[in-house]
Coordinates of C-alpha atoms in Angstrom, one line a residue:
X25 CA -25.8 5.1 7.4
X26 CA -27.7 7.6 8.5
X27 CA -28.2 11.2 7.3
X28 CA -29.4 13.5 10.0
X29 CA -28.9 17.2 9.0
X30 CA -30.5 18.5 12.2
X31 CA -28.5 16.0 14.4
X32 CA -25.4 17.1 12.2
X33 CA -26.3 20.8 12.5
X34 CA -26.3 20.5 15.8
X35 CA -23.1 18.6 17.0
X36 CA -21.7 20.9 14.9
X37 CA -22.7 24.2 16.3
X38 CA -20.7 23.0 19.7
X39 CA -17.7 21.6 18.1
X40 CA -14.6 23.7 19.7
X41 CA -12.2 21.8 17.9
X42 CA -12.5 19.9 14.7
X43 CA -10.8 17.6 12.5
X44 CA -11.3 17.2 9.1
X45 CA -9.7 14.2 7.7
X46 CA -9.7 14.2 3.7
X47 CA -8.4 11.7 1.1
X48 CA -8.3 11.4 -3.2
X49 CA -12.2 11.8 -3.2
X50 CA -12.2 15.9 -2.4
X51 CA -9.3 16.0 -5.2
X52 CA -11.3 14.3 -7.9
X53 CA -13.7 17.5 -8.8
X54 CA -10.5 19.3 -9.4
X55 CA -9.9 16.9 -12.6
X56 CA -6.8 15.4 -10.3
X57 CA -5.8 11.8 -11.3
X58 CA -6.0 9.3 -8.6
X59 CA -3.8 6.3 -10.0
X60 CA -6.3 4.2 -7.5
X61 CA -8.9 2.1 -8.7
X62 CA -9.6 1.2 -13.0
X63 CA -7.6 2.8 -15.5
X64 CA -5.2 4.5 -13.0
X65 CA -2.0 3.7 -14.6
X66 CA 0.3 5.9 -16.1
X67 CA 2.0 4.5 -19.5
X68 CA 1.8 1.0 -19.0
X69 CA 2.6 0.9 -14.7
X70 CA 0.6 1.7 -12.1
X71 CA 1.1 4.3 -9.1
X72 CA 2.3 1.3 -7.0
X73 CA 5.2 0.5 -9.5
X74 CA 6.3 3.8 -9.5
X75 CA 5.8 5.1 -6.3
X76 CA 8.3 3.0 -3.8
X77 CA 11.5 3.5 -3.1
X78 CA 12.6 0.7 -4.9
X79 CA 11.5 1.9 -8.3
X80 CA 13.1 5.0 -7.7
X81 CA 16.5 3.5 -6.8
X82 CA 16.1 1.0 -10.2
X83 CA 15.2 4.4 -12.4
X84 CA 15.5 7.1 -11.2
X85 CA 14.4 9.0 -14.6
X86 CA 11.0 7.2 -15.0
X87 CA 9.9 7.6 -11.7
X88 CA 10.8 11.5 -12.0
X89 CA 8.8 11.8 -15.7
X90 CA 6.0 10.3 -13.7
X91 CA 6.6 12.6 -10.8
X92 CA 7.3 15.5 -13.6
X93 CA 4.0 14.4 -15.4
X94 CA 1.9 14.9 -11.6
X95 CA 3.3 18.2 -11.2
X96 CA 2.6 19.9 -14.3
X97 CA -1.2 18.6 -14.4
X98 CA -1.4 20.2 -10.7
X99 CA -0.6 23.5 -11.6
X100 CA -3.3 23.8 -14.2
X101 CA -5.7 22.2 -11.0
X102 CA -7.5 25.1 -8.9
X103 CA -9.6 24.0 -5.6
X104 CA -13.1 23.3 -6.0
X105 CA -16.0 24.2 -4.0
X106 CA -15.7 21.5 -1.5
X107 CA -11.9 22.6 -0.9
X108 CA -13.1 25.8 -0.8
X109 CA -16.1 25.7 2.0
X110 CA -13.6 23.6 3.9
X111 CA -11.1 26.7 3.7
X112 CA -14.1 28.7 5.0
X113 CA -15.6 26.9 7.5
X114 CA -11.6 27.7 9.0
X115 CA -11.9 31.1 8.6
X116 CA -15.2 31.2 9.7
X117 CA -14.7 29.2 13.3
X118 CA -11.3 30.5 13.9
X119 CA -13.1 34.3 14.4
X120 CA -15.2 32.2 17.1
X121 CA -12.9 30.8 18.9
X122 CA -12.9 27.4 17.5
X123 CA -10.1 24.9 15.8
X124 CA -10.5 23.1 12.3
X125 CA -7.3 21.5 11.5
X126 CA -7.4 19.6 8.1
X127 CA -5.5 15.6 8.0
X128 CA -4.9 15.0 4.2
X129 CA -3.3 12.6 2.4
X130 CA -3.3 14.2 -0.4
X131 CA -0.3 15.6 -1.9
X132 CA -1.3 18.2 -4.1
X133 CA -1.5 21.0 -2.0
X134 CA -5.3 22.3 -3.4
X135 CA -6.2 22.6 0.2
X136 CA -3.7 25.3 0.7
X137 CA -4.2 26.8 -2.5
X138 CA -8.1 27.3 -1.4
X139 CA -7.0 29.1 2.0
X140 CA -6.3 26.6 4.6
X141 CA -4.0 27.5 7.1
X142 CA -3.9 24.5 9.3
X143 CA -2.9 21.6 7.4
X144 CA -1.3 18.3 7.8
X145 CA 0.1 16.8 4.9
X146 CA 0.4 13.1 6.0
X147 CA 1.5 12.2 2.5
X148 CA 4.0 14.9 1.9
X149 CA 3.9 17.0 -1.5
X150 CA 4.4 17.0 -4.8
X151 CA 5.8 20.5 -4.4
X152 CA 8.4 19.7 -2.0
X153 CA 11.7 18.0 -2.8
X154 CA 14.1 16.1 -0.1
X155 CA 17.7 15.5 -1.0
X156 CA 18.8 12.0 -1.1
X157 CA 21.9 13.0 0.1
X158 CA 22.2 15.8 2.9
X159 CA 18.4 15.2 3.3
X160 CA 17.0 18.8 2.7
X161 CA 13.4 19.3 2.2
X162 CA 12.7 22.5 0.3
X163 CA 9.5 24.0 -1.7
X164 CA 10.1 23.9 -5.5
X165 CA 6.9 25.4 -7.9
X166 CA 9.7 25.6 -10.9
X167 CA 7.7 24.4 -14.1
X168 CA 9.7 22.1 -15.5
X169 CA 11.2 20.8 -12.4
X170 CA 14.5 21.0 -14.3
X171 CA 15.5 21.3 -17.9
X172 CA 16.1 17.6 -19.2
X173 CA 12.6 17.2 -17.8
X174 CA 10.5 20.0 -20.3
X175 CA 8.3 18.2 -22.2
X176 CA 8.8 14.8 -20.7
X177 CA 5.9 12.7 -18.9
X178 CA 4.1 12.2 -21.5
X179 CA 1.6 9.5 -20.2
X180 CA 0.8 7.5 -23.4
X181 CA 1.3 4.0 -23.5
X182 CA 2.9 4.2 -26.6
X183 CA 5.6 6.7 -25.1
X184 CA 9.3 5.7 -24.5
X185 CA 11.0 6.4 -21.7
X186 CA 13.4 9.7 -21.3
X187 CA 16.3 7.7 -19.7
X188 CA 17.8 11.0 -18.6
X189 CA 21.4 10.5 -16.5
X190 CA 21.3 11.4 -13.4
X191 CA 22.8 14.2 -13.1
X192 CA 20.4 15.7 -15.5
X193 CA 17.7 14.9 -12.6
X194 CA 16.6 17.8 -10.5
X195 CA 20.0 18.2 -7.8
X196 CA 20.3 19.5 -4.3
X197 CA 20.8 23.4 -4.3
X198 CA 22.6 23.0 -1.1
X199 CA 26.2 24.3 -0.7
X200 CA 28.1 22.1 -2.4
X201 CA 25.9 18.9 -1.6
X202 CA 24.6 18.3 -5.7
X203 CA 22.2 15.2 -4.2
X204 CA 20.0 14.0 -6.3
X205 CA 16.2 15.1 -5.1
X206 CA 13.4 12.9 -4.9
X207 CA 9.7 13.8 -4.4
X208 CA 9.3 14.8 -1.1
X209 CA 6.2 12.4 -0.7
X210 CA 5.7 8.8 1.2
X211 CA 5.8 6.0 -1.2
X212 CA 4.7 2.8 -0.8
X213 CA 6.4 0.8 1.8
X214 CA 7.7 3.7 3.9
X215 CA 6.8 5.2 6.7
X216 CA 5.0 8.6 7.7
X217 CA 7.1 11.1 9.1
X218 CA 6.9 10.7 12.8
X219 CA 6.7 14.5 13.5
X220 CA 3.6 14.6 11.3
X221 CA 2.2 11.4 12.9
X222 CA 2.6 13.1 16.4
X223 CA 1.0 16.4 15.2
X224 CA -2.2 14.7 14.4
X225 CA -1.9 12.0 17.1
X226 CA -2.3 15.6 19.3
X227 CA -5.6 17.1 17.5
X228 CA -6.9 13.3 17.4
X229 CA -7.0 13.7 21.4
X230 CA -8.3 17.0 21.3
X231 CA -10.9 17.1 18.9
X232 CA -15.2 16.8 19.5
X233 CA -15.9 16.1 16.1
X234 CA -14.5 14.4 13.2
X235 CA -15.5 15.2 9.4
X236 CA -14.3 12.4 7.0
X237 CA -14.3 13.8 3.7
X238 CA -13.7 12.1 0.4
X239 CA -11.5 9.0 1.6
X240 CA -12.0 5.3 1.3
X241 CA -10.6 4.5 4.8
X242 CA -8.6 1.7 3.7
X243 CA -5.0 3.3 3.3
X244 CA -3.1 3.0 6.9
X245 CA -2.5 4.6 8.9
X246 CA -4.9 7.1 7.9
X247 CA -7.4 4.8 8.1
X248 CA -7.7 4.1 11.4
X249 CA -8.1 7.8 12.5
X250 CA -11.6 8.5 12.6
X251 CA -12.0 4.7 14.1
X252 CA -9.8 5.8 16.6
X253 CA -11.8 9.2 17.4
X254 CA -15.1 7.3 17.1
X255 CA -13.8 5.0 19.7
X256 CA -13.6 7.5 22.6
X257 CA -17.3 8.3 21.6
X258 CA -16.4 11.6 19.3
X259 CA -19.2 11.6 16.6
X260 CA -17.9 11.2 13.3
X261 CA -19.5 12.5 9.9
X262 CA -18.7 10.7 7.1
X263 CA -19.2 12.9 3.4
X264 CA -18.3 10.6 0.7
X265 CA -20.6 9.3 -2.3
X266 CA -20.8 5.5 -1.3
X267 CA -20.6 3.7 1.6
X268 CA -17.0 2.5 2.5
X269 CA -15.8 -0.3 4.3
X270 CA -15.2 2.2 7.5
X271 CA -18.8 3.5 7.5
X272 CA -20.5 1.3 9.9
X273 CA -17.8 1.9 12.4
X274 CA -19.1 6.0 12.5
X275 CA -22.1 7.3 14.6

C-alpha cells in the first residue's frame, strides 16, 4: 500500500463529509479483549459459542456471566489516544462546516466515552439491554447488572458455571412485562438492525472520504463498506498495523 502523508493531507483538507469506519483494532490500546483471533476464549468457549442466539436460548445464565464478565472489564476501560483524536477531529470539522460520522462495530461504547457525538453502533452495545419479551431497548451502566450476577464471570478455565434461574437474570423494568433481557448486541447469525443499516447506507452516499481505522475487513456487512465507497471513486485511507485482505481494494 502506499503511504502518502502529503496526498493524505491534502484529500483531507477538502473532505466535507467523512466517514470513519472502525472495528476491534482501535479498542485494543484500551486493554479491551477481542475474543477474535489466538487465545480469545473465555473459560473454555470461544466468542462464537457464546454469542448466538442459540447459546443464549440453551443457557441463558452462561451467556449472561460472559456478557456480565464484558461489562465489568469495560467500565474499568477509558478511550485511548486514537479514540480520542478521532473525537477531535469531530469537534474540530464540525466548527468548519464539515461532517465526520463514526461506523463502529464495536460495542463498547469508548468512542462515546472519548466525545463522539455522531456514532453508529452497527454492533449494538454492551450497555444496552432489549427485552426478550415486549422488546424494549433501554441503557443500563448498573455494576453488577443484577444481584445473582456480583462476582460471577469469572473467566478461568477452571471456573464452574453459576447456573443462575432465570428469573435471577437481569428482567424487563417495563410495567408489568418481567422479560428476561438479553444483551442488546448482534450475535452471530442475526441480522443488523435495518434502521442502523439505512443510517450508514445514507452517509456511505454522501461521504468524500473514507478513514478505515483498526478493522480487518472481513466481518460483513461491515466489510464491504469502504469497498463500496472506493467503488464510486471516494479515496479511502486505511490505518491499521498490517495489511488486510481489503487493502488492495483502497486508493
Amino acid at each position: 500500500p502506499r503511504i502518502d502523508m502529503a496526498d493524505f493531507r491534502e484529500v483531507f483538507a477538502k473532505a466535507k463529509h467523512i466517514a470513519i469506519i472502525t472495528g476491534a483494532g482501535v479498542s485494543a490500546e484500551s486493554g479491551v479483549p477481542t475474543f477474535r483471533g489466538a487465545g480469545g476464549f473465555w473459560r473454555k468457549w470461544q466468542a462464537q459459542e457464546l454469542a448466538t442466539p442459540e447459546a443464549f436460548a440453551r443457557n441463558p445464565s452462561r451467556v449472561w456471566e460472559f456478557y456480565h464478565y464484558r461489562r465489568e472489564v469495560m467500565l474499568s476501560k477509558h478511550p485511548n489516544p486514537a479514540h480520542i483524536a478521532i473525537a477531535e477531529c469531530e469537534r474540530r470539522l464540525s466548527k468548519q462546516g464539515r461532517s465526520v460520522v463514526v461506523i463502529t462495530q464495536n460495542i463498547d461504547e469508548l468512542h462515546r466515552k472519548a466525545g463522539t457525538k455522531h456514532l453508529l453502533e452497527i454492533h449494538g452495545s454492551l450497555f444496552k439491554t432489549r427485552c426478550t419479551n415486549c422488546g424494549n431497548v433501554a441503557a443500563n451502566y448498573k455494576s453488577p447488572i443484577c444481584p445473582a450476577l456480583a462476582g460471577k464471570g469469572a473467566p478461568d478455565p477452571e471456573t464452574e458455571d453459576a447456573t443462575i434461574p432465570v428469573e435471577d437474570l437481569p428482567q424487563c423494568e417495563e410495567d408489568g412485562c418481567n422479560g428476561l433481557l438479553r444483551p442488546h448486541v448482534v450475535w452471530f447469525g442475526e441480522t443488523l438492525d435495518p434502521d442502523i443499516l439505512t443510517e450508514v447506507e445514507k452517509e456511505l452516499e454522501i461521504c468524500d472520504l473514507c478513514l478505515v481505522v483498526g478493522t480487518s475487513s472481513v466481518v460483513y456487512p461491515a466489510a464491504m463498506f469502504a469497498p463500496q465507497v472506493s467503488a464510486r471513486g471516494v479515496p479511502v485511507a486505511e490505518f491499521n498495523m498490517e495489511a488486510t485482505p481489503a487493502t488492495n481494494r483502497f486508493r
